[in-house]
Short mmCIF file of C-alpha atoms in Angstrom, two decimals:
data_model
loop_
_atom_site.label_atom_id
_atom_site.label_comp_id
_atom_site.label_asym_id
_atom_site.label_seq_id
_atom_site.Cartn_x
_atom_site.Cartn_y
_atom_site.Cartn_z
CA MET A 1 115.58 121.89 117.77
CA ASP A 2 118.47 122.86 120.02
CA GLY A 3 119.98 125.39 117.61
CA HIS A 4 120.48 122.92 114.74
CA PHE A 5 118.25 124.55 112.11
CA TYR A 6 118.60 127.60 109.87
CA ILE A 7 115.48 129.13 111.39
CA VAL A 8 117.00 128.96 114.88
CA ASP A 9 120.26 130.50 113.68
CA LEU A 10 118.35 133.29 111.95
CA LEU A 11 116.41 133.96 115.14
CA GLU A 12 119.60 134.17 117.16
CA LYS A 13 121.19 136.52 114.61
CA ARG A 14 117.95 138.57 114.34
CA THR A 15 118.12 138.39 110.55
CA ILE A 16 115.06 136.23 109.97
CA LYS A 17 112.89 138.92 108.37
CA GLU A 18 115.65 139.69 105.87
CA ILE A 19 115.93 136.05 104.74
CA LEU A 20 112.51 134.39 105.09
CA LYS A 21 110.20 136.60 103.09
CA LYS A 22 108.36 136.58 99.81
CA GLY A 23 110.74 137.00 96.89
CA SER A 24 113.86 136.06 98.88
CA ARG A 25 116.62 134.23 97.00
CA SER A 26 117.86 132.38 100.10
CA LYS A 27 116.93 128.96 98.72
CA PRO A 28 118.31 126.59 101.42
CA GLU A 29 116.63 128.54 104.23
CA ILE A 30 113.33 128.66 102.33
CA GLN A 31 113.53 124.95 101.51
CA GLU A 32 113.93 124.23 105.21
CA LEU A 33 110.93 126.43 106.04
CA GLN A 34 108.81 124.70 103.39
CA THR A 35 109.81 121.24 104.64
CA ILE A 36 109.00 122.15 108.24
CA LEU A 37 105.63 123.58 107.19
CA TYR A 38 104.89 120.41 105.24
CA GLU A 39 105.80 118.20 108.18
CA MET A 40 103.61 120.36 110.42
CA GLY A 41 100.63 119.57 108.20
CA PHE A 42 100.47 122.47 105.73
CA GLY A 43 101.27 120.39 102.64
CA ARG A 44 97.96 121.09 100.91
CA LYS A 45 98.52 124.84 101.16
CA LEU A 46 102.01 124.34 99.70
CA LYS A 47 100.79 121.92 96.99
CA TRP A 48 103.61 119.73 98.24
CA ASN A 49 102.79 116.81 95.95
CA VAL A 50 103.47 119.09 92.98
CA TYR A 51 106.26 121.44 94.08
CA ASN A 52 107.88 119.83 97.14
CA ALA A 53 110.48 122.12 98.79
CA ASP A 54 111.40 124.20 95.74
CA GLY A 55 112.99 127.12 97.63
CA ASP A 56 110.62 129.68 96.11
CA TYR A 57 108.88 131.87 98.71
CA GLY A 58 105.93 132.70 96.52
CA ARG A 59 102.15 132.52 96.65
CA LEU A 60 101.90 128.99 98.05
CA THR A 61 104.42 129.44 100.86
CA THR A 62 102.69 132.71 101.71
CA ARG A 63 99.39 130.84 101.86
CA ALA A 64 100.82 128.18 104.20
CA VAL A 65 102.38 130.74 106.53
CA LYS A 66 99.14 132.73 106.59
CA ASP A 67 97.23 129.60 107.63
CA LEU A 68 99.74 128.94 110.40
CA CYS A 69 99.33 132.54 111.61
CA LYS A 70 95.56 132.21 111.65
CA ARG A 71 95.67 128.96 113.64
CA ASN A 72 98.05 130.51 116.19
CA LYS A 73 96.24 133.86 116.41
CA ILE A 74 99.18 135.81 115.02
CA ILE A 75 98.57 138.89 112.90
CA GLY A 76 100.26 138.32 109.55
CA HIS A 77 99.64 138.00 105.83
CA GLY A 78 102.14 135.17 105.36
CA ASP A 79 104.57 137.10 103.20
CA ILE A 80 107.30 137.30 105.84
CA ILE A 81 108.47 135.27 108.83
CA SER A 82 108.64 137.55 111.85
CA GLU A 83 110.43 136.59 115.04
CA GLU A 84 107.05 135.86 116.63
CA ILE A 85 106.09 133.47 113.82
CA ALA A 86 109.50 131.80 113.87
CA GLU A 87 109.35 131.22 117.61
CA VAL A 88 105.96 129.55 117.22
CA ILE A 89 107.27 127.35 114.39
CA VAL A 90 110.27 126.28 116.48
CA LYS A 91 108.10 125.46 119.50
CA LEU A 92 105.53 123.47 117.52
CA TYR A 93 108.03 121.64 115.34
CA ASP A 94 110.10 120.62 118.33
CA ILE A 95 107.22 118.66 119.90
CA LEU A 96 105.77 117.23 116.68
CA ASP A 97 107.28 113.76 117.10
CA GLU A 98 105.92 113.46 120.62
CA LEU A 99 102.45 114.65 119.65
CA GLN A 100 102.27 112.23 116.72
CA GLN A 101 103.33 109.33 118.95
CA LEU A 102 100.60 110.09 121.51
CA TYR A 103 98.05 110.42 118.71
CA LEU A 104 99.08 107.03 117.33
CA ASP A 105 98.96 105.41 120.78
CA ILE A 106 95.41 106.65 121.28
CA HIS A 107 94.20 105.05 118.09
CA ASN A 108 96.02 101.75 118.42
CA GLY A 109 95.12 101.39 122.11
CA ASN A 110 98.69 101.44 123.42
CA TYR A 111 97.96 104.37 125.75
CA LYS A 112 96.52 101.86 128.25
CA THR A 113 99.84 100.16 128.93
CA ARG A 114 102.36 102.90 128.12
CA TYR A 115 101.30 106.07 129.94
CA ARG A 116 101.28 105.06 133.58
CA LYS A 117 103.47 105.21 136.65
CA GLY A 118 106.35 102.74 136.47
CA SER A 119 105.98 102.30 132.70
CA LYS A 120 108.86 100.60 130.91
CA TYR A 121 108.15 102.59 127.72
CA LYS A 122 110.76 105.30 128.19
CA ASN A 123 110.46 106.89 124.76
CA GLU A 124 106.71 107.38 125.13
CA ILE A 125 107.04 108.72 128.69
CA ALA A 126 109.80 111.10 127.57
CA GLY A 127 107.39 112.31 124.88
CA LEU A 128 104.63 112.83 127.42
CA GLN A 129 107.01 114.77 129.66
CA THR A 130 108.00 116.97 126.72
CA LEU A 131 104.34 117.75 126.01
CA LEU A 132 103.54 118.44 129.67
CA ASN A 133 106.51 120.78 129.89
CA ALA A 134 105.30 122.61 126.78
CA MET A 135 101.92 122.99 128.49
CA GLY A 136 103.53 124.72 131.46
CA TYR A 137 104.07 121.88 133.94
CA GLY A 138 107.85 122.05 134.05
CA LYS A 139 107.84 122.95 137.76
CA GLU A 140 105.96 119.77 138.65
CA LEU A 141 108.28 117.72 136.41
CA ASN A 142 111.38 119.39 137.90
CA TRP A 143 112.32 119.89 134.25
CA GLU A 144 115.52 121.82 134.80
CA THR A 145 116.98 118.86 136.68
CA TYR A 146 115.50 115.81 134.98
CA GLN A 147 114.10 117.07 131.65
CA ASN A 148 112.40 114.25 129.69
CA ASP A 149 114.15 111.35 131.40
CA GLY A 150 111.46 108.80 130.44
CA ILE A 151 110.69 107.82 134.04
CA TYR A 152 107.04 108.06 135.11
CA GLY A 153 107.72 108.77 138.78
CA ASN A 154 106.55 111.33 141.31
CA GLY A 155 107.34 114.34 139.14
CA THR A 156 105.35 113.12 136.16
CA THR A 157 102.54 112.05 138.49
CA LYS A 158 102.40 115.59 139.92
CA ALA A 159 102.37 117.09 136.41
CA VAL A 160 99.57 114.80 135.20
CA LEU A 161 97.58 115.51 138.36
CA LYS A 162 97.94 119.27 137.88
CA PHE A 163 97.03 118.95 134.19
CA ALA A 164 93.87 117.01 135.12
CA SER A 165 92.81 119.32 137.96
CA HIS A 166 93.12 122.38 135.73
CA ARG A 167 90.59 120.75 133.40
CA ASN A 168 88.24 119.41 136.07
CA ILE A 169 89.24 115.82 135.32
CA ARG A 170 89.23 113.42 138.26
CA SER A 171 92.64 111.75 138.44
CA LYS A 172 95.37 110.72 140.87
CA GLY A 173 97.95 111.43 138.19
CA GLU A 174 99.18 107.85 138.03
CA TYR A 175 98.07 107.12 134.46
CA LEU A 176 96.49 108.73 131.42
CA THR A 177 92.98 107.80 130.39
CA LYS A 178 91.93 107.92 126.76
CA SER A 179 90.05 111.16 127.35
CA MET A 180 93.14 112.73 128.94
CA CYS A 181 95.30 111.67 125.98
CA ARG A 182 92.75 113.12 123.58
CA LYS A 183 92.66 116.35 125.57
CA ILE A 184 96.42 116.78 125.30
CA VAL A 185 96.34 116.11 121.56
CA SER A 186 93.38 118.44 120.95
CA GLU A 187 95.01 121.31 122.82
CA PHE A 188 98.05 121.14 120.55
CA SER A 189 96.65 119.96 117.21
CA LYS A 190 94.63 123.12 116.58
CA TYR A 191 97.90 125.00 116.07
CA TYR A 192 99.11 122.71 113.24
CA GLY A 193 98.03 122.23 109.64
CA ILE A 194 95.23 119.86 108.74
CA ASP A 195 97.57 116.94 107.93
CA TRP A 196 99.84 117.22 110.97
CA SER A 197 99.21 113.63 112.08
CA LYS A 198 100.14 112.05 108.74
CA THR A 199 103.14 113.82 107.39
CA ARG A 200 106.41 113.62 109.25
CA LYS A 201 106.50 109.85 109.62
CA SER A 202 103.90 109.00 106.97
CA ILE A 203 101.57 107.44 109.55
CA LYS A 204 98.49 106.14 107.76
CA PHE A 205 95.49 104.67 109.55
CA ASN A 206 91.75 105.30 109.66
CA ILE A 207 90.97 107.10 112.90
CA ASN A 208 87.26 106.53 112.39
CA ASN A 209 87.59 102.75 112.79
CA LYS A 210 85.89 101.70 116.01
CA PRO A 211 86.76 98.59 118.02
CA ASN A 212 83.96 96.07 117.59
CA ASN A 213 84.30 93.95 120.70
CA ARG A 214 82.23 94.42 123.79
CA ASN A 215 85.06 95.58 126.04
CA ASP A 216 85.98 98.43 123.68
CA GLU A 217 89.46 96.94 123.28
CA PRO A 218 91.34 97.64 120.02
CA THR A 219 91.34 94.84 117.50
CA GLU A 220 94.74 93.38 116.66
CA ALA A 221 96.44 95.18 113.80
CA PRO A 222 97.53 93.20 110.74
CA PRO A 223 101.22 92.25 110.68
CA MET A 224 103.48 94.98 109.34
CA PRO A 225 106.18 94.38 106.73
CA THR A 226 109.75 94.10 107.98
CA SER A 227 111.20 97.59 108.30
CA ALA A 228 114.77 98.79 107.86
CA LEU A 229 113.80 101.87 109.88
CA VAL A 230 113.22 101.16 113.58
CA ILE A 231 112.81 102.90 116.92
CA TYR A 232 115.61 102.11 119.38
CA SER A 233 115.91 102.78 123.11
CA ASP A 234 118.35 101.72 125.80
CA THR A 235 119.24 102.39 129.43
CA HIS A 236 121.46 105.44 128.91
CA PHE A 237 119.62 107.22 126.08
CA VAL A 238 117.11 109.94 126.99
CA GLY A 239 115.47 112.83 125.14
CA LYS A 240 114.19 112.39 121.61
CA LYS A 241 113.43 108.88 120.46
CA ILE A 242 116.10 107.31 118.25
CA THR A 243 114.86 106.44 114.77
CA CYS A 244 117.56 104.53 112.92
CA ASP A 245 118.52 101.87 110.40
CA VAL A 246 118.35 98.41 111.92
CA ASP A 247 122.02 97.98 110.89
CA PHE A 248 123.00 100.88 113.18
CA ILE A 249 121.73 99.15 116.33
CA PRO A 250 125.04 97.36 117.15
CA ALA A 251 126.78 100.75 117.15
CA LEU A 252 124.09 102.23 119.41
CA LYS A 253 124.48 99.33 121.83
CA ARG A 254 128.19 100.03 122.12
CA ILE A 255 127.56 103.74 122.62
CA ASN A 256 125.09 102.87 125.39
CA THR A 257 127.65 100.54 126.98
CA TYR A 258 130.27 103.32 127.00
CA ALA A 259 127.76 105.76 128.49
CA ALA A 260 126.85 103.31 131.25
CA LYS A 261 130.52 102.62 131.99
CA HIS A 262 131.21 106.31 132.58
CA ASP A 263 127.88 107.06 134.29
CA ILE A 264 126.48 109.59 131.81
CA LYS A 265 123.20 109.86 129.92
CA ILE A 266 123.05 110.63 126.20
CA LEU A 267 120.35 113.25 125.60
CA ILE A 268 119.29 112.64 122.00
CA THR A 269 118.40 115.76 120.01
CA SER A 270 118.29 114.25 116.50
CA SER A 271 118.69 110.93 114.69
CA PHE A 272 117.15 109.90 111.33
CA ARG A 273 116.46 112.75 108.90
CA THR A 274 114.55 112.81 105.67
CA SER A 275 116.47 115.48 103.75
CA PHE A 276 119.88 117.11 103.68
CA GLU A 277 118.11 120.45 103.20
CA VAL A 278 116.34 120.46 106.56
CA PRO A 279 118.32 120.01 109.74
CA GLY A 280 121.48 122.02 109.28
CA ALA A 281 123.09 120.60 112.42
CA ILE A 282 125.95 122.64 113.86
CA VAL A 283 127.69 122.36 110.51
CA THR A 284 126.15 122.32 107.04
CA PRO A 285 124.89 118.76 106.44
CA ALA A 286 126.60 116.58 103.87
CA ARG A 287 124.63 115.40 100.87
CA MET A 288 125.50 111.85 101.92
CA SER A 289 124.67 112.55 105.56
CA ASN A 290 124.65 109.49 107.79
CA HIS A 291 121.54 110.93 109.43
CA MET A 292 119.68 110.38 106.15
CA ALA A 293 120.64 106.70 106.19
CA GLY A 294 119.73 106.30 109.86
CA HIS A 295 123.35 105.91 110.94
CA GLY A 296 123.96 108.99 113.07
CA ILE A 297 122.84 110.74 116.25
CA ASP A 298 123.16 114.25 117.61
CA MET A 299 123.25 114.58 121.36
CA ASN A 300 123.99 116.53 124.51
CA ILE A 301 125.34 114.78 127.60
CA LYS A 302 123.85 114.65 131.11
CA TYR A 303 126.21 113.90 133.98
CA GLY A 304 126.85 114.52 137.67
CA PRO A 305 124.57 113.77 140.65
CA ASN A 306 121.25 112.42 139.35
CA TYR A 307 122.46 113.44 135.87
CA SER A 308 121.49 116.99 136.77
CA GLN A 309 124.25 118.73 134.80
CA LEU A 310 124.06 119.26 131.05
CA CYS A 311 126.92 119.50 128.57
CA ASN A 312 125.59 120.94 125.29
CA SER A 313 127.23 121.85 121.99
CA GLN A 314 129.16 124.74 123.55
CA GLY A 315 130.30 122.64 126.50
CA LEU A 316 131.48 119.86 124.18
CA ARG A 317 133.84 122.32 122.51
CA ARG A 318 135.57 123.18 125.78
CA ARG A 319 137.61 121.25 128.31
CA LEU A 320 135.40 118.32 129.18
CA PRO A 321 134.53 116.94 132.63
CA ARG A 322 136.39 113.68 133.28
CA GLN A 323 133.33 111.43 132.82
CA ILE A 324 132.53 112.94 129.45
CA ALA A 325 136.15 113.04 128.29
CA ASN A 326 136.49 109.34 129.07
CA PHE A 327 133.28 108.57 127.18
CA ILE A 328 134.46 110.51 124.13
CA GLU A 329 137.77 108.67 124.28
CA GLU A 330 135.88 105.36 124.17
CA ILE A 331 134.14 106.54 120.98
CA ARG A 332 137.47 107.57 119.47
CA ASN A 333 139.06 104.23 120.31
CA ASP A 334 136.21 102.30 118.71
CA SER A 335 137.32 101.73 115.12
CA GLU A 336 133.69 101.54 113.95
CA LEU A 337 132.55 104.85 115.47
CA ARG A 338 133.32 108.52 114.85
CA TRP A 339 132.94 111.56 117.09
CA GLY A 340 132.02 114.74 115.21
CA GLY A 341 134.42 116.78 117.34
CA ASP A 342 137.22 115.23 115.28
CA PHE A 343 135.74 116.31 111.94
CA ARG A 344 137.58 118.90 109.87
CA THR A 345 134.66 121.21 110.64
CA SER A 346 134.00 120.32 114.26
CA ASP A 347 130.51 118.97 115.08
CA PRO A 348 130.92 117.82 118.71
CA VAL A 349 127.30 116.79 119.25
CA HIS A 350 127.51 114.13 116.53
CA ILE A 351 128.35 110.41 116.59
CA ASP A 352 128.10 108.01 113.63
CA ASP A 353 129.66 104.83 112.23
CA HIS A 354 131.25 106.46 109.13
CA LEU A 355 128.90 104.55 106.81
CA ASN A 356 129.27 107.29 104.18
CA ASN A 357 132.96 106.45 103.75
CA ASP A 358 131.62 103.77 101.40
CA PRO A 359 129.18 105.48 98.97
CA LYS A 360 127.74 102.19 97.72
CA LYS A 361 126.94 100.92 101.21
CA TRP A 362 125.53 104.31 102.17
CA LEU A 363 123.25 104.38 99.11
CA LYS A 364 121.96 100.87 99.83
CA ARG A 365 121.00 101.70 103.43
CA TYR A 366 119.69 105.15 102.46
CA GLU A 367 117.30 103.61 99.93
CA ALA A 368 116.18 100.96 102.43
CA VAL A 369 115.32 103.39 105.25
CA GLN A 370 113.74 105.99 102.97
CA LYS A 371 111.51 103.26 101.50
CA SER A 372 110.48 102.23 105.03
CA ARG A 373 109.73 105.82 105.90
CA LYS A 374 107.51 106.29 102.85
CA LEU A 375 105.60 103.13 103.76
CA GLY A 376 105.05 104.48 107.29
CA LEU A 377 106.87 101.57 108.94
CA ALA A 378 108.55 103.70 111.65
#
């Protein structure tokens, strides 16, 4: 989450119990809480299909929070968000994308080719590294230096090996078996709501379907409709996977080119969003946010030897190291890109292509990507 949500701000200000409680009138903050709970799988408790994120912390939100507390062995009646509950929500929500991707890869058979040493699937490996770090294997990953760099090398091998040995699984750490993938998922999924695997990206598939060939290989999935919403990766993007409108890819390619030219890595913290009410970013999100149309990214920057130094939102507000300053200048000089540090209300972690300068174009792309999201195409 990297400090971009109301709940994180409230934690930092130690005002969370004053705002997120039954009967509170703080509608935007409660809407964010409800949306996060829904995306974490508690939609049935919220009666989401009836009320959505209505901003009313009443009986249903209390019921959802109480269920979350029970699943995470926290004492609470659900009528208030304590700091302990909020910290659990932040931790679980932050790894939800990665957990859903691993779950999907188990059931479509992709785990066999993706989660192994030397894998070219950087987004999936970055997700695995994020999960292993959350399980306590940051030392083996050398997380402080490399974080989730998407490279299945010696560090990830050590982390997988330690994970396996702690569970009496025979492994050299060089790849994940199906049982190891399932173990990772099962150790996290018990903390989420019942629909955690279906909600955030509307993934729909029957997990009870069994492969019917003799080698236990997955049968080929039927062709999917063309999607406006896609997953994008490139050589100088690390961190969270980039979910974006297909029309934003040319801009991302140029950003990647500028990053490569100045020898930095773009650590993605956020891309496509489903609602202006949820991720508050560093500034209050616009109602025509380019994130909602899949035309914006939020990022930190890694630089220096082995990309071991990190420039976050605070660093991007100060005097920048030469490499980063030159990269930002490339963005500024590109007539089709914008750096958020130049906004009237500075948002230095943000880059977009100013799609929302044309409301008609923005609406067209917004409708296209939101339709793809609802169909579960990305």
